[in-house]
PDB file of C-alpha atoms in Angstrom:
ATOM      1  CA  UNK A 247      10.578 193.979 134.591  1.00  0.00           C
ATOM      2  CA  UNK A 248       8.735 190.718 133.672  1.00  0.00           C
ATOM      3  CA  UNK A 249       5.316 190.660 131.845  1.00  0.00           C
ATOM      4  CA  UNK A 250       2.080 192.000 133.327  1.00  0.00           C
ATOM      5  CA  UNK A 251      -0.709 190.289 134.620  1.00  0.00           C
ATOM      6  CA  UNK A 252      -3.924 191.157 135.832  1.00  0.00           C
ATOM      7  CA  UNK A 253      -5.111 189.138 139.141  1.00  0.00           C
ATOM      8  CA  UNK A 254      -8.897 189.871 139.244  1.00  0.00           C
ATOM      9  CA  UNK A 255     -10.455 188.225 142.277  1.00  0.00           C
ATOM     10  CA  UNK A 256     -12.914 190.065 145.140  1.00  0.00           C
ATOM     11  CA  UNK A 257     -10.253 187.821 147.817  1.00  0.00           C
ATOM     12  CA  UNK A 258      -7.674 189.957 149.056  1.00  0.00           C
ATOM     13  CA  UNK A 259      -6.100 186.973 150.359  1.00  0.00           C
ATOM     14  CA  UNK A 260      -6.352 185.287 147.026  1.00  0.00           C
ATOM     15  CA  UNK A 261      -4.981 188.072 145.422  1.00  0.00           C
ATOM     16  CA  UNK A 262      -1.745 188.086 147.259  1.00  0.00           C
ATOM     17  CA  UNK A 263      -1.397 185.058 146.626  1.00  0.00           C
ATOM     18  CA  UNK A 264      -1.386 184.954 142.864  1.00  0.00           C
ATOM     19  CA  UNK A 265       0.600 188.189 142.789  1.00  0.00           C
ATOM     20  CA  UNK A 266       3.491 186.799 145.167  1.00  0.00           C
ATOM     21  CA  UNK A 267       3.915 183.820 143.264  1.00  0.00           C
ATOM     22  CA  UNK A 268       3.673 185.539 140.150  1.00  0.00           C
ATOM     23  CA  UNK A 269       6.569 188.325 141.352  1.00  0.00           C
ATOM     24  CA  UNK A 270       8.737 185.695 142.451  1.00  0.00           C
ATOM     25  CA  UNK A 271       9.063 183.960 139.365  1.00  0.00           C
ATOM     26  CA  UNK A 272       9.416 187.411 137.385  1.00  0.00           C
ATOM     27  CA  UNK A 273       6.067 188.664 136.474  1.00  0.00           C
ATOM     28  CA  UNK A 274       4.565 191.995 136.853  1.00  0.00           C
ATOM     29  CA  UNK A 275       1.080 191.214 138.627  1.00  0.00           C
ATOM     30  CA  UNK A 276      -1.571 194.618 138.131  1.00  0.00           C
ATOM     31  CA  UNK A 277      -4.377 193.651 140.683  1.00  0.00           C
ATOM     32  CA  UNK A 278      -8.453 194.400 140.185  1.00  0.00           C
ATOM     33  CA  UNK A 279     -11.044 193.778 142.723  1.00  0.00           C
ATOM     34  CA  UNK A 280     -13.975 192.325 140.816  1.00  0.00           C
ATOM     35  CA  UNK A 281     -14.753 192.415 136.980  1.00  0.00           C
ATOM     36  CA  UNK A 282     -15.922 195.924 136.325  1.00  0.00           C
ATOM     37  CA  UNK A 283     -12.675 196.891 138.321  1.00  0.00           C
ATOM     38  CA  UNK A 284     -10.316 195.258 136.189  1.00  0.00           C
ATOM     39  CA  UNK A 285     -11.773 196.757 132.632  1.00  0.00           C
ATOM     40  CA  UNK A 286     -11.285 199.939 133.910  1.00  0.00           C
ATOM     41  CA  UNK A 287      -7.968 198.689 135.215  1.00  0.00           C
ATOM     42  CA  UNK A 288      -7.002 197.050 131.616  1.00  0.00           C
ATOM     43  CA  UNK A 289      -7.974 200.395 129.641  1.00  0.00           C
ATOM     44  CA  UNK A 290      -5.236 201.861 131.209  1.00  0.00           C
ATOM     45  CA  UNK A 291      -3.046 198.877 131.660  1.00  0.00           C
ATOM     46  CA  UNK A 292      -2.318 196.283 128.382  1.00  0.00           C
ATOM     47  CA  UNK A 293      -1.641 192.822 130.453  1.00  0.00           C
ATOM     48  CA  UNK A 294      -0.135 189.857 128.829  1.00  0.00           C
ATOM     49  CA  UNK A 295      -2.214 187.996 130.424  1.00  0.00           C
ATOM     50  CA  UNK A 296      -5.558 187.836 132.783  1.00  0.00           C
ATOM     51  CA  UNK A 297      -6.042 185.685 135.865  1.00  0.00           C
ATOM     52  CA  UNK A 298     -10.046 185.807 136.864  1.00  0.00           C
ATOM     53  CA  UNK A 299     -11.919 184.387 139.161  1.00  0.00           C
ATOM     54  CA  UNK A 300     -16.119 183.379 138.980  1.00  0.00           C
ATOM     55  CA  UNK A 301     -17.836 184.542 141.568  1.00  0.00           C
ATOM     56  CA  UNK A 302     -17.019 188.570 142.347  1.00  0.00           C
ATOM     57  CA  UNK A 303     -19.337 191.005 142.769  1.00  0.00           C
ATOM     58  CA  UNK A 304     -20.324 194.329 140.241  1.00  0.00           C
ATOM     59  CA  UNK A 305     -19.490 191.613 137.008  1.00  0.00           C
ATOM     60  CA  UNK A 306     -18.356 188.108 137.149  1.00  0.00           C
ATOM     61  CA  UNK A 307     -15.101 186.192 135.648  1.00  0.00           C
ATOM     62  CA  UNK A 308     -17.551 185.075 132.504  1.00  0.00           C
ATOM     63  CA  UNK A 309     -19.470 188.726 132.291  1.00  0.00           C
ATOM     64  CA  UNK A 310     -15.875 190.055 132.314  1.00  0.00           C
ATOM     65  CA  UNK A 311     -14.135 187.889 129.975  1.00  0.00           C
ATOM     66  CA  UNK A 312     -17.277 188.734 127.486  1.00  0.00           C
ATOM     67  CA  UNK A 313     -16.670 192.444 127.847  1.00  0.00           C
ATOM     68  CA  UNK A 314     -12.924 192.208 128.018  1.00  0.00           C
ATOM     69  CA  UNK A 315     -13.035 190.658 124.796  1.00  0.00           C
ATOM     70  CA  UNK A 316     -15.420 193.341 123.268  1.00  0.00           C
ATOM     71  CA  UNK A 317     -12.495 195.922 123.441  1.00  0.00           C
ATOM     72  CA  UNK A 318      -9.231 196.034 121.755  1.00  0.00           C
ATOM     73  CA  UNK A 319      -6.969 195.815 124.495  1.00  0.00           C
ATOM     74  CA  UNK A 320      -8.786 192.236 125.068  1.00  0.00           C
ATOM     75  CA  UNK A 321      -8.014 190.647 121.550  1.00  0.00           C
ATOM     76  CA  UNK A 322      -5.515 188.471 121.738  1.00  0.00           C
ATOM     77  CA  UNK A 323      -4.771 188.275 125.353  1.00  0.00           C
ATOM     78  CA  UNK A 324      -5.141 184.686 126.960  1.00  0.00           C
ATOM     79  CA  UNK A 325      -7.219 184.396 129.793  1.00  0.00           C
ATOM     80  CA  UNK A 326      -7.180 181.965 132.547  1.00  0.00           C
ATOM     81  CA  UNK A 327     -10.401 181.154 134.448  1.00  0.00           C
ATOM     82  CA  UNK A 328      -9.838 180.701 138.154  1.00  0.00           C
ATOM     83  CA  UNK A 329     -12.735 178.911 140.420  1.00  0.00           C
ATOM     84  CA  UNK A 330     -14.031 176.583 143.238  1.00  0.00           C
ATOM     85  CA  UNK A 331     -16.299 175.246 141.162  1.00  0.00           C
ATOM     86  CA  UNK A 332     -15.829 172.593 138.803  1.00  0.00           C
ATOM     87  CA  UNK A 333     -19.285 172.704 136.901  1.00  0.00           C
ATOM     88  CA  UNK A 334     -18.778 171.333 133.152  1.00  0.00           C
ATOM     89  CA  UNK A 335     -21.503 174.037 132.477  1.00  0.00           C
ATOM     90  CA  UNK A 336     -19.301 177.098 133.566  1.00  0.00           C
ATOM     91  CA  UNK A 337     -16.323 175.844 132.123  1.00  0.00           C
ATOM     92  CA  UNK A 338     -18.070 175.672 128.849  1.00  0.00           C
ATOM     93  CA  UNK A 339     -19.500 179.220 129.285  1.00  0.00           C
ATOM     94  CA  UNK A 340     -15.880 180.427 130.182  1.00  0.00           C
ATOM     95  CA  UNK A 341     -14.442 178.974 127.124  1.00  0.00           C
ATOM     96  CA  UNK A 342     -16.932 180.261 125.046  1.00  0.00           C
ATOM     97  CA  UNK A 343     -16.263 183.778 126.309  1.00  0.00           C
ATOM     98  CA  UNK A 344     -12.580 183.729 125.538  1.00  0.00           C
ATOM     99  CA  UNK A 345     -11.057 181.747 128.512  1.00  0.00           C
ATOM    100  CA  UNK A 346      -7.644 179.828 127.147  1.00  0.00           C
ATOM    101  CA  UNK A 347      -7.166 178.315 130.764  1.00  0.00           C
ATOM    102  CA  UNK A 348      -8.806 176.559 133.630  1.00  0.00           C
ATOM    103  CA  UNK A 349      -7.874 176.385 137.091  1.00  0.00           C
ATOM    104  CA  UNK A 350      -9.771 175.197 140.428  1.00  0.00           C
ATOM    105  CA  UNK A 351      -8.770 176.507 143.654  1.00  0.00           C
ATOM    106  CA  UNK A 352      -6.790 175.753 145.948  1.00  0.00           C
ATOM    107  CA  UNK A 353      -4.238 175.342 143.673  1.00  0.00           C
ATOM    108  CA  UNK A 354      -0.554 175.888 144.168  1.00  0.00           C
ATOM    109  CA  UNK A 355       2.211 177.957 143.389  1.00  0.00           C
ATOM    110  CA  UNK A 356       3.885 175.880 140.989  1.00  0.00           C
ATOM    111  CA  UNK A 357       0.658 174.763 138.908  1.00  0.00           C
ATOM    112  CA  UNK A 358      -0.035 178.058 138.600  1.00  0.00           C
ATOM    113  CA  UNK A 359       3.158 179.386 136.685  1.00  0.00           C
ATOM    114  CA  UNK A 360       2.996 176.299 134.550  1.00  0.00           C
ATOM    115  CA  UNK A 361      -0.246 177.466 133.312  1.00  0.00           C
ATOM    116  CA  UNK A 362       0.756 181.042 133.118  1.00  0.00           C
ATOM    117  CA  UNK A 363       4.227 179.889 131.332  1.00  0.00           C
ATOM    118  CA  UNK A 364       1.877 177.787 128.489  1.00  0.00           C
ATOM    119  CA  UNK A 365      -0.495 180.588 127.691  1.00  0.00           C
ATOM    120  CA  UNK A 366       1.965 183.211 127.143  1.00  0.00           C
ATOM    121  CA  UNK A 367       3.865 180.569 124.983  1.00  0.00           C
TER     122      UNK A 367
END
């Protein structure tokens, strides 16, 4: 069993996605709807790492990251920020609440486990 990671994105189609390319090259991928959904889902669940997207309903990727990183289990994780939007602003704003990584969609399989792959080291 590979490491965990926590998809969070409101897509189901996205979602699938990032979890069958993450299985296939090993990992263990937890999945959570929207924001509030995956702090309830990391309280219960330590990931290695977080995949989050922007725009979700309940709390966003940046209202998420904040909180995630409020709470034990979020110290130390890396987070990647997944969006369509490519606003210097919001990347800032991600950064400054604890995102390690950036990614825009689309993206593809094989960028995305090359980011994964850095952030866990």
């Amino acid at each position: 069993m590979g490491q965990r990671i926590l998809v969070v994105d409101d897509s189901p189609s996205v979602r699938r996605l990032i979890s069958s390319a993450l299985r296939a090259a090993g990992y263990e991928p937890t999945e959570a709807v929207d924001g509030q959904n995956a702090l309830q889902v990391a309280g219960t669940v330590r990931p290695a790492a977080v995949i989050t997207d922007q725009n979700m309903p309940n709390l966003d990727g940046v209202g998420f990251i904040r909180a995630f990183r409020m709470r034990p289990e979020g110290r130390g994780v890396p987070v990647i920020f997944l969006s369509t939007e490519t606003d210097a602003t919001l990347k800032t704003k991600a950064r400054e609440a604890g995102a390690i990584g950036w990614m825009t969609k689309p993206f593809d399989d094989r960028q995305l486990l090359q980011v994964v792959k850095k952030v866990l080291g």
